[in-house]
mmCIF file with all atom_site columns, C-alpha atoms in Angstrom:
data_model
loop_
_atom_site.group_PDB
_atom_site.id
_atom_site.type_symbol
_atom_site.label_atom_id
_atom_site.label_alt_id
_atom_site.label_comp_id
_atom_site.label_asym_id
_atom_site.label_entity_id
_atom_site.label_seq_id
_atom_site.pdbx_PDB_ins_code
_atom_site.Cartn_x
_atom_site.Cartn_y
_atom_site.Cartn_z
_atom_site.occupancy
_atom_site.B_iso_or_equiv
_atom_site.pdbx_formal_charge
_atom_site.auth_seq_id
_atom_site.auth_comp_id
_atom_site.auth_asym_id
_atom_site.auth_atom_id
_atom_site.pdbx_PDB_model_num
ATOM 1  C CA . UNK A 1 1  ? 12.438 41.815 11.984 1.00 48.00 ? 10 UNK A CA 1
ATOM 2  C CA . UNK A 1 2  ? 11.244 45.041 13.585 1.00 55.00 ? 11 UNK A CA 1
ATOM 3  C CA . UNK A 1 3  ? 11.353 46.904 10.272 1.00 62.00 ? 12 UNK A CA 1
ATOM 4  C CA . UNK A 1 4  ? 9.008  44.403 8.591  1.00 68.00 ? 13 UNK A CA 1
ATOM 5  C CA . UNK A 1 5  ? 5.278  44.930 8.974  1.00 76.00 ? 14 UNK A CA 1
ATOM 6  C CA . UNK A 1 6  ? 2.603  42.259 9.140  1.00 74.00 ? 15 UNK A CA 1
ATOM 7  C CA . UNK A 1 7  ? 1.567  43.275 5.615  1.00 78.00 ? 16 UNK A CA 1
ATOM 8  C CA . UNK A 1 8  ? 5.139  42.760 4.349  1.00 89.00 ? 17 UNK A CA 1
ATOM 9  C CA . UNK A 1 9  ? 5.255  39.283 5.893  1.00 89.00 ? 18 UNK A CA 1
ATOM 10 C CA . UNK A 1 10 ? 1.824  38.350 4.500  1.00 90.00 ? 19 UNK A CA 1
ATOM 11 C CA . UNK A 1 11 ? 2.894  39.436 1.012  1.00 92.00 ? 20 UNK A CA 1
ATOM 12 C CA . UNK A 1 12 ? 6.049  37.319 1.301  1.00 91.00 ? 21 UNK A CA 1
ATOM 13 C CA . UNK A 1 13 ? 3.982  34.316 2.453  1.00 91.00 ? 22 UNK A CA 1
ATOM 14 C CA . UNK A 1 14 ? 1.562  34.749 -0.472 1.00 92.00 ? 23 UNK A CA 1
ATOM 15 C CA . UNK A 1 15 ? 4.449  35.033 -2.950 1.00 93.00 ? 24 UNK A CA 1
ATOM 16 C CA . UNK A 1 16 ? 6.095  31.981 -1.387 1.00 90.00 ? 25 UNK A CA 1
ATOM 17 C CA . UNK A 1 17 ? 2.911  29.948 -1.855 1.00 88.00 ? 26 UNK A CA 1
ATOM 18 C CA . UNK A 1 18 ? 2.514  31.142 -5.442 1.00 89.00 ? 27 UNK A CA 1
ATOM 19 C CA . UNK A 1 19 ? 6.097  30.953 -6.711 1.00 92.00 ? 28 UNK A CA 1
ATOM 20 C CA . UNK A 1 20 ? 8.486  28.941 -4.504 1.00 89.00 ? 29 UNK A CA 1
ATOM 21 C CA . UNK A 1 21 ? 9.050  25.218 -4.936 1.00 86.00 ? 30 UNK A CA 1
ATOM 22 C CA . UNK A 1 22 ? 10.313 23.846 -1.622 1.00 82.00 ? 31 UNK A CA 1
ATOM 23 C CA . UNK A 1 23 ? 12.188 20.729 -2.692 1.00 76.00 ? 32 UNK A CA 1
ATOM 24 C CA . UNK A 1 24 ? 12.245 17.610 -0.525 1.00 77.00 ? 33 UNK A CA 1
ATOM 25 C CA . UNK A 1 25 ? 9.202  18.719 1.484  1.00 82.00 ? 34 UNK A CA 1
ATOM 26 C CA . UNK A 1 26 ? 5.481  17.967 1.375  1.00 85.00 ? 35 UNK A CA 1
ATOM 27 C CA . UNK A 1 27 ? 3.541  21.007 0.118  1.00 80.00 ? 36 UNK A CA 1
ATOM 28 C CA . UNK A 1 28 ? 0.094  19.907 1.329  1.00 86.00 ? 37 UNK A CA 1
ATOM 29 C CA . UNK A 1 29 ? 0.521  21.468 4.816  1.00 85.00 ? 38 UNK A CA 1
ATOM 30 C CA . UNK A 1 30 ? 1.081  24.894 3.194  1.00 81.00 ? 39 UNK A CA 1
ATOM 31 C CA . UNK A 1 31 ? -2.592 24.873 2.165  1.00 83.00 ? 40 UNK A CA 1
ATOM 32 C CA . UNK A 1 32 ? -3.591 25.466 5.793  1.00 89.00 ? 41 UNK A CA 1
ATOM 33 C CA . UNK A 1 33 ? -0.378 26.582 7.544  1.00 88.00 ? 42 UNK A CA 1
ATOM 34 C CA . UNK A 1 34 ? 1.950  29.392 6.502  1.00 89.00 ? 43 UNK A CA 1
ATOM 35 C CA . UNK A 1 35 ? 5.372  28.304 5.262  1.00 89.00 ? 44 UNK A CA 1
ATOM 36 C CA . UNK A 1 36 ? 8.268  29.264 7.527  1.00 89.00 ? 45 UNK A CA 1
ATOM 37 C CA . UNK A 1 37 ? 9.904  32.490 6.356  1.00 90.00 ? 46 UNK A CA 1
ATOM 38 C CA . UNK A 1 38 ? 13.347 33.204 7.797  1.00 89.00 ? 47 UNK A CA 1
ATOM 39 C CA . UNK A 1 39 ? 13.556 36.925 8.521  1.00 89.00 ? 48 UNK A CA 1
ATOM 40 C CA . UNK A 1 40 ? 16.769 37.230 10.516 1.00 90.00 ? 49 UNK A CA 1
ATOM 41 C CA . UNK A 1 41 ? 19.969 35.329 11.130 1.00 89.00 ? 50 UNK A CA 1
ATOM 42 C CA . UNK A 1 42 ? 22.982 35.642 13.402 1.00 89.00 ? 51 UNK A CA 1
ATOM 43 C CA . UNK A 1 43 ? 25.717 33.036 13.370 1.00 82.00 ? 52 UNK A CA 1
ATOM 44 C CA . UNK A 1 44 ? 24.042 29.650 13.217 1.00 82.00 ? 53 UNK A CA 1
ATOM 45 C CA . UNK A 1 45 ? 20.729 30.896 14.627 1.00 90.00 ? 54 UNK A CA 1
ATOM 46 C CA . UNK A 1 46 ? 17.807 32.101 12.524 1.00 91.00 ? 55 UNK A CA 1
ATOM 47 C CA . UNK A 1 47 ? 14.406 33.577 13.376 1.00 94.00 ? 56 UNK A CA 1
ATOM 48 C CA . UNK A 1 48 ? 11.168 33.022 11.500 1.00 93.00 ? 57 UNK A CA 1
ATOM 49 C CA . UNK A 1 49 ? 8.318  35.443 10.787 1.00 92.00 ? 58 UNK A CA 1
ATOM 50 C CA . UNK A 1 50 ? 6.674  34.535 14.112 1.00 92.00 ? 59 UNK A CA 1
ATOM 51 C CA . UNK A 1 51 ? 9.807  35.376 16.097 1.00 95.00 ? 60 UNK A CA 1
ATOM 52 C CA . UNK A 1 52 ? 10.674 31.743 16.847 1.00 97.00 ? 61 UNK A CA 1
ATOM 53 C CA . UNK A 1 53 ? 14.398 31.033 17.067 1.00 97.00 ? 62 UNK A CA 1
ATOM 54 C CA . UNK A 1 54 ? 15.810 28.029 15.179 1.00 94.00 ? 63 UNK A CA 1
ATOM 55 C CA . UNK A 1 55 ? 19.260 26.464 15.088 1.00 90.00 ? 64 UNK A CA 1
ATOM 56 C CA . UNK A 1 56 ? 20.519 26.289 11.485 1.00 82.00 ? 65 UNK A CA 1
ATOM 57 C CA . UNK A 1 57 ? 21.921 22.789 11.805 1.00 74.00 ? 66 UNK A CA 1
ATOM 58 C CA . UNK A 1 58 ? 20.811 20.847 8.738  1.00 67.00 ? 67 UNK A CA 1
ATOM 59 C CA . UNK A 1 59 ? 23.632 18.485 7.836  1.00 60.00 ? 68 UNK A CA 1
ATOM 60 C CA . UNK A 1 60 ? 24.881 16.627 4.816  1.00 57.00 ? 69 UNK A CA 1
ATOM 61 C CA . UNK A 1 61 ? 25.374 17.089 1.093  1.00 57.00 ? 70 UNK A CA 1
ATOM 62 C CA . UNK A 1 62 ? 23.892 20.154 -0.561 1.00 61.00 ? 71 UNK A CA 1
ATOM 63 C CA . UNK A 1 63 ? 22.563 21.439 2.753  1.00 58.00 ? 72 UNK A CA 1
ATOM 64 C CA . UNK A 1 64 ? 25.876 22.327 4.351  1.00 59.00 ? 73 UNK A CA 1
ATOM 65 C CA . UNK A 1 65 ? 27.371 25.778 4.434  1.00 60.00 ? 74 UNK A CA 1
ATOM 66 C CA . UNK A 1 66 ? 30.589 25.237 2.496  1.00 62.00 ? 75 UNK A CA 1
ATOM 67 C CA . UNK A 1 67 ? 32.420 28.357 3.643  1.00 63.00 ? 76 UNK A CA 1
ATOM 68 C CA . UNK A 1 68 ? 31.142 28.648 7.210  1.00 63.00 ? 77 UNK A CA 1
ATOM 69 C CA . UNK A 1 69 ? 29.037 31.333 8.803  1.00 63.00 ? 78 UNK A CA 1
ATOM 70 C CA . UNK A 1 70 ? 29.803 35.037 8.591  1.00 63.00 ? 79 UNK A CA 1
ATOM 71 C CA . UNK A 1 71 ? 32.084 36.526 11.165 1.00 62.00 ? 80 UNK A CA 1
ATOM 72 C CA . UNK A 1 72 ? 31.533 39.764 13.047 1.00 59.00 ? 81 UNK A CA 1
#
């Protein structure tokens, strides 16, 4: 994330709002709160544009990673 500037992130957020349809989620909150943009990942952990770490653990159906996570 260090190589991304605040301007880069803001442009991504604006493009997300304008062009991305987030299925199975309410869009109303995105009118006042920025959508979460994942900027980095390692194993089953991901980091958003605010530096918050998340566990990539959504389960079931189309959400699963069919071939596993990348190996180092």
